[in-house]
mmCIF file of C-alpha atoms in Angstrom:
data_model
loop_
_atom_site.group_PDB
_atom_site.id
_atom_site.type_symbol
_atom_site.label_atom_id
_atom_site.label_comp_id
_atom_site.label_asym_id
_atom_site.label_seq_id
_atom_site.Cartn_x
_atom_site.Cartn_y
_atom_site.Cartn_z
ATOM 1 C CA UNK A 1 15.242 -6.267 -48.138
ATOM 2 C CA UNK A 2 17.724 -6.117 -45.245
ATOM 3 C CA UNK A 3 18.575 -2.460 -45.838
ATOM 4 C CA UNK A 4 14.898 -1.573 -45.439
ATOM 5 C CA UNK A 5 14.767 -3.597 -42.224
ATOM 6 C CA UNK A 6 17.690 -1.644 -40.834
ATOM 7 C CA UNK A 7 16.030 1.593 -41.787
ATOM 8 C CA UNK A 8 12.836 0.402 -40.124
ATOM 9 C CA UNK A 9 14.681 -0.106 -36.858
ATOM 10 C CA UNK A 10 15.358 -3.860 -36.647
ATOM 11 C CA UNK A 11 19.077 -3.371 -36.294
ATOM 12 C CA UNK A 12 18.598 -0.503 -33.854
ATOM 13 C CA UNK A 13 16.494 -2.638 -31.510
ATOM 14 C CA UNK A 14 13.099 -1.039 -32.100
ATOM 15 C CA UNK A 15 11.401 -4.436 -32.437
ATOM 16 C CA UNK A 16 13.162 -6.148 -29.540
ATOM 17 C CA UNK A 17 15.573 -5.375 -26.742
ATOM 18 C CA UNK A 18 18.870 -7.159 -26.208
ATOM 19 C CA UNK A 19 18.350 -8.213 -22.605
ATOM 20 C CA UNK A 20 18.618 -11.631 -20.988
ATOM 21 C CA UNK A 21 16.394 -11.833 -17.921
ATOM 22 C CA UNK A 22 16.665 -14.712 -15.452
ATOM 23 C CA UNK A 23 14.797 -15.292 -12.209
ATOM 24 C CA UNK A 24 15.876 -18.240 -10.068
ATOM 25 C CA UNK A 25 13.700 -18.962 -7.042
ATOM 26 C CA UNK A 26 13.719 -21.692 -4.357
ATOM 27 C CA UNK A 27 16.554 -23.725 -5.818
ATOM 28 C CA UNK A 28 19.105 -26.005 -4.167
ATOM 29 C CA UNK A 29 22.192 -26.935 -6.187
ATOM 30 C CA UNK A 30 25.355 -28.900 -5.606
ATOM 31 C CA UNK A 31 28.217 -28.113 -7.989
ATOM 32 C CA UNK A 32 31.841 -29.106 -8.171
ATOM 33 C CA UNK A 33 34.519 -26.515 -8.780
ATOM 34 C CA UNK A 34 35.766 -28.506 -11.776
ATOM 35 C CA UNK A 35 32.336 -28.223 -13.405
ATOM 36 C CA UNK A 36 32.247 -24.480 -12.780
ATOM 37 C CA UNK A 37 35.712 -24.081 -14.312
ATOM 38 C CA UNK A 38 34.602 -26.111 -17.336
ATOM 39 C CA UNK A 39 31.525 -23.921 -17.768
ATOM 40 C CA UNK A 40 33.740 -20.845 -17.634
ATOM 41 C CA UNK A 41 35.965 -22.289 -20.373
ATOM 42 C CA UNK A 42 32.885 -23.178 -22.414
ATOM 43 C CA UNK A 43 31.580 -19.624 -22.160
ATOM 44 C CA UNK A 44 34.768 -18.167 -23.592
ATOM 45 C CA UNK A 45 34.628 -16.989 -27.188
ATOM 46 C CA UNK A 46 37.472 -16.459 -29.636
ATOM 47 C CA UNK A 47 35.864 -13.252 -30.834
ATOM 48 C CA UNK A 48 35.203 -10.450 -28.395
ATOM 49 C CA UNK A 49 31.553 -9.608 -28.934
ATOM 50 C CA UNK A 50 29.378 -6.828 -27.638
ATOM 51 C CA UNK A 51 28.361 -7.598 -24.030
ATOM 52 C CA UNK A 52 24.810 -8.843 -23.744
ATOM 53 C CA UNK A 53 22.870 -7.055 -20.998
ATOM 54 C CA UNK A 54 21.831 -9.558 -18.346
ATOM 55 C CA UNK A 55 19.451 -9.154 -15.420
ATOM 56 C CA UNK A 56 19.535 -12.051 -12.928
ATOM 57 C CA UNK A 57 17.369 -12.176 -9.808
ATOM 58 C CA UNK A 58 18.120 -14.782 -7.145
ATOM 59 C CA UNK A 59 15.709 -15.646 -4.330
ATOM 60 C CA UNK A 60 16.138 -18.332 -1.698
ATOM 61 C CA UNK A 61 19.070 -20.130 -3.321
ATOM 62 C CA UNK A 62 21.136 -22.816 -1.591
ATOM 63 C CA UNK A 63 24.407 -23.674 -3.260
ATOM 64 C CA UNK A 64 27.033 -26.218 -2.189
ATOM 65 C CA UNK A 65 30.426 -25.962 -3.882
ATOM 66 C CA UNK A 66 32.660 -29.021 -3.684
ATOM 67 C CA UNK A 67 36.338 -28.807 -4.583
ATOM 68 C CA UNK A 68 37.060 -31.878 -6.713
ATOM 69 C CA UNK A 69 40.279 -30.701 -8.323
ATOM 70 C CA UNK A 70 43.627 -32.143 -7.340
ATOM 71 C CA UNK A 71 45.054 -30.776 -4.127
ATOM 72 C CA UNK A 72 48.134 -31.249 -1.990
ATOM 73 C CA UNK A 73 48.406 -34.865 -0.830
ATOM 74 C CA UNK A 74 49.300 -33.690 2.668
ATOM 75 C CA UNK A 75 46.107 -31.658 2.883
ATOM 76 C CA UNK A 76 43.222 -33.249 4.808
ATOM 77 C CA UNK A 77 40.934 -32.399 1.920
ATOM 78 C CA UNK A 78 38.780 -29.435 1.004
ATOM 79 C CA UNK A 79 35.643 -28.611 2.950
ATOM 80 C CA UNK A 80 32.460 -28.035 0.931
ATOM 81 C CA UNK A 81 31.394 -24.419 0.770
ATOM 82 C CA UNK A 82 27.709 -23.750 1.480
ATOM 83 C CA UNK A 83 26.258 -20.509 0.140
ATOM 84 C CA UNK A 84 22.758 -19.274 0.986
ATOM 85 C CA UNK A 85 21.345 -16.356 -0.997
ATOM 86 C CA UNK A 86 18.128 -14.824 0.319
ATOM 87 C CA UNK A 87 17.659 -12.093 -2.295
ATOM 88 C CA UNK A 88 20.176 -10.737 -4.793
ATOM 89 C CA UNK A 89 20.194 -9.024 -8.163
ATOM 90 C CA UNK A 90 23.061 -9.229 -10.660
ATOM 91 C CA UNK A 91 22.816 -6.823 -13.571
ATOM 92 C CA UNK A 92 25.227 -6.406 -16.478
ATOM 93 C CA UNK A 93 24.894 -3.330 -18.640
ATOM 94 C CA UNK A 94 25.827 -2.900 -22.279
ATOM 95 C CA UNK A 95 29.332 -1.756 -21.337
ATOM 96 C CA UNK A 96 30.009 -5.163 -19.727
ATOM 97 C CA UNK A 97 30.110 -3.917 -16.124
ATOM 98 C CA UNK A 98 28.524 -6.229 -13.553
ATOM 99 C CA UNK A 99 26.405 -4.590 -10.880
ATOM 100 C CA UNK A 100 25.527 -6.554 -7.742
ATOM 101 C CA UNK A 101 22.525 -4.829 -6.208
ATOM 102 C CA UNK A 102 19.813 -5.525 -3.673
ATOM 103 C CA UNK A 103 16.535 -6.760 -5.155
ATOM 104 C CA UNK A 104 14.388 -4.098 -6.814
ATOM 105 C CA UNK A 105 11.488 -2.752 -4.779
ATOM 106 C CA UNK A 106 8.155 -4.454 -5.470
ATOM 107 C CA UNK A 107 5.567 -2.824 -7.654
ATOM 108 C CA UNK A 108 3.149 -0.364 -6.137
ATOM 109 C CA UNK A 109 0.239 -2.796 -6.314
ATOM 110 C CA UNK A 110 2.166 -5.681 -4.735
ATOM 111 C CA UNK A 111 4.189 -3.671 -2.220
ATOM 112 C CA UNK A 112 4.332 -5.284 1.175
ATOM 113 C CA UNK A 113 2.888 -3.196 4.001
ATOM 114 C CA UNK A 114 5.349 -1.266 6.106
ATOM 115 C CA UNK A 115 5.726 -1.594 9.846
ATOM 116 C CA UNK A 116 3.676 1.571 10.371
ATOM 117 C CA UNK A 117 0.852 0.167 8.266
ATOM 118 C CA UNK A 118 0.962 -3.118 10.166
ATOM 119 C CA UNK A 119 0.923 -1.258 13.488
ATOM 120 C CA UNK A 120 -1.975 0.908 12.285
ATOM 121 C CA UNK A 121 -3.901 -2.161 11.160
ATOM 122 C CA UNK A 122 -3.263 -3.837 14.512
ATOM 123 C CA UNK A 123 -4.432 -0.720 16.365
ATOM 124 C CA UNK A 124 -7.602 -0.632 14.292
ATOM 125 C CA UNK A 125 -8.303 -4.274 15.097
ATOM 126 C CA UNK A 126 -7.693 -3.618 18.797
ATOM 127 C CA UNK A 127 -9.978 -0.554 18.700
ATOM 128 C CA UNK A 128 -12.732 -2.577 17.036
ATOM 129 C CA UNK A 129 -12.317 -5.265 19.687
ATOM 130 C CA UNK A 130 -12.486 -2.659 22.453
ATOM 131 C CA UNK A 131 -15.627 -1.148 20.917
ATOM 132 C CA UNK A 132 -17.280 -4.564 20.842
ATOM 133 C CA UNK A 133 -16.292 -5.180 24.454
ATOM 134 C CA UNK A 134 -17.573 -1.734 25.471
ATOM 135 C CA UNK A 135 -20.904 -2.382 23.744
ATOM 136 C CA UNK A 136 -21.149 -5.753 25.510
ATOM 137 C CA UNK A 137 -20.339 -4.120 28.873
ATOM 138 C CA UNK A 138 -22.980 -1.430 28.311
ATOM 139 C CA UNK A 139 -25.546 -4.101 27.489
ATOM 140 C CA UNK A 140 -24.598 -6.065 30.611
ATOM 141 C CA UNK A 141 -24.825 -2.847 32.665
ATOM 142 C CA UNK A 142 -28.327 -2.174 31.348
ATOM 143 C CA UNK A 143 -29.372 -5.742 32.150
ATOM 144 C CA UNK A 144 -27.928 -5.389 35.665
ATOM 145 C CA UNK A 145 -29.839 -2.121 36.120
ATOM 146 C CA UNK A 146 -33.069 -3.843 35.078
ATOM 147 C CA UNK A 147 -32.333 -6.728 37.448
ATOM 148 C CA UNK A 148 -31.666 -4.315 40.329
ATOM 149 C CA UNK A 149 -34.945 -2.523 39.647
ATOM 150 C CA UNK A 150 -36.805 -5.831 39.532
ATOM 151 C CA UNK A 151 -35.131 -6.861 42.787
ATOM 152 C CA UNK A 152 -36.157 -3.594 44.456
ATOM 153 C CA UNK A 153 -39.733 -4.034 43.229
ATOM 154 C CA UNK A 154 -39.710 -7.611 44.513
ATOM 155 C CA UNK A 155 -38.514 -6.442 47.924
ATOM 156 C CA UNK A 156 -41.267 -3.790 48.017
ATOM 157 C CA UNK A 157 -43.881 -6.404 47.092
ATOM 158 C CA UNK A 158 -42.559 -8.741 49.770
ATOM 159 C CA UNK A 159 -42.744 -5.936 52.333
ATOM 160 C CA UNK A 160 -46.308 -5.132 51.281
ATOM 161 C CA UNK A 161 -47.219 -8.818 51.440
ATOM 162 C CA UNK A 162 -45.724 -9.124 54.932
ATOM 163 C CA UNK A 163 -47.662 -6.052 56.085
ATOM 164 C CA UNK A 164 -50.868 -7.425 54.565
ATOM 165 C CA UNK A 165 -50.319 -10.766 56.286
ATOM 166 C CA UNK A 166 -49.783 -9.001 59.604
ATOM 167 C CA UNK A 167 -52.959 -6.924 59.084
ATOM 168 C CA UNK A 168 -54.883 -10.061 58.161
ATOM 169 C CA UNK A 169 -53.662 -11.818 61.294
ATOM 170 C CA UNK A 170 -54.740 -8.823 63.374
ATOM 171 C CA UNK A 171 -58.182 -8.781 61.732
ATOM 172 C CA UNK A 172 -58.591 -12.510 62.324
ATOM 173 C CA UNK A 173 -57.623 -12.042 65.965
ATOM 174 C CA UNK A 174 -60.194 -9.264 66.368
ATOM 175 C CA UNK A 175 -62.817 -11.423 64.653
ATOM 176 C CA UNK A 176 -62.085 -14.270 67.040
ATOM 177 C CA UNK A 177 -62.351 -11.936 70.030
ATOM 178 C CA UNK A 178 -65.634 -10.540 68.732
ATOM 179 C CA UNK A 179 -67.020 -14.039 68.230
ATOM 180 C CA UNK A 180 -66.076 -14.957 71.763
ATOM 181 C CA UNK A 181 -67.705 -11.755 73.030
ATOM 182 C CA UNK A 182 -70.868 -12.461 71.036
ATOM 183 C CA UNK A 183 -70.989 -16.002 72.368
ATOM 184 C CA UNK A 184 -70.539 -14.810 75.945
ATOM 185 C CA UNK A 185 -73.236 -12.138 75.510
ATOM 186 C CA UNK A 186 -75.579 -14.662 73.946
ATOM 187 C CA UNK A 187 -74.962 -17.072 76.807
ATOM 188 C CA UNK A 188 -75.635 -14.300 79.334
ATOM 189 C CA UNK A 189 -78.830 -13.337 77.500
ATOM 190 C CA UNK A 190 -80.026 -16.929 77.471
ATOM 191 C CA UNK A 191 -79.297 -17.275 81.182
ATOM 192 C CA UNK A 192 -81.167 -14.053 81.991
ATOM 193 C CA UNK A 193 -84.149 -15.130 79.909
ATOM 194 C CA UNK A 194 -84.270 -18.477 81.662
ATOM 195 C CA UNK A 195 -84.272 -16.769 85.078
ATOM 196 C CA UNK A 196 -87.107 -14.449 84.050
ATOM 197 C CA UNK A 197 -89.221 -17.392 82.876
ATOM 198 C CA UNK A 198 -88.603 -19.198 86.142
ATOM 199 C CA UNK A 199 -89.644 -16.160 88.189
ATOM 200 C CA UNK A 200 -92.821 -15.674 86.161
ATOM 201 C CA UNK A 201 -93.947 -19.237 86.838
ATOM 202 C CA UNK A 202 -93.747 -18.674 90.550
#
């Protein structure tokens, strides 16, 4: 029965809440002032009822209002009114008072990062980049050190090879001189032996 429903809380709003929520996003409208006035007349009621709480959120709205009602004939004509709404919240409470407020802050999970957080994230990225560059520079430095050591060893080997070549040339020169000396001594010995044989025959 209805009286039991009221006692259970239907009439007191325990099962539902009297609140009209609207969220209008990325919308472009063109309205005439006559249409808006007609909508206002249509919304009027002969009986004053309890105000319905309304929560309207507007995001990225483009509205063009055109005055189509009769005007002074000497007037050059009305200019359309362009209205751009980035973010806006219109809230009407149960007492019928309209509150125009900035948009509510996002939830904790979907909150956009602050400038400090963005700067901190950028600094972390830059630090990571610098660490990678430093590691690459250290690796290049080690490779350069190894190359310098190899170059020094190569120079030492070249110096040793040059010294060995010079010693070999000196040894070859001495060998050639000794061969010439041996040949001259052998020739002298042969000549002396030939003279002795000639003297013995006489």
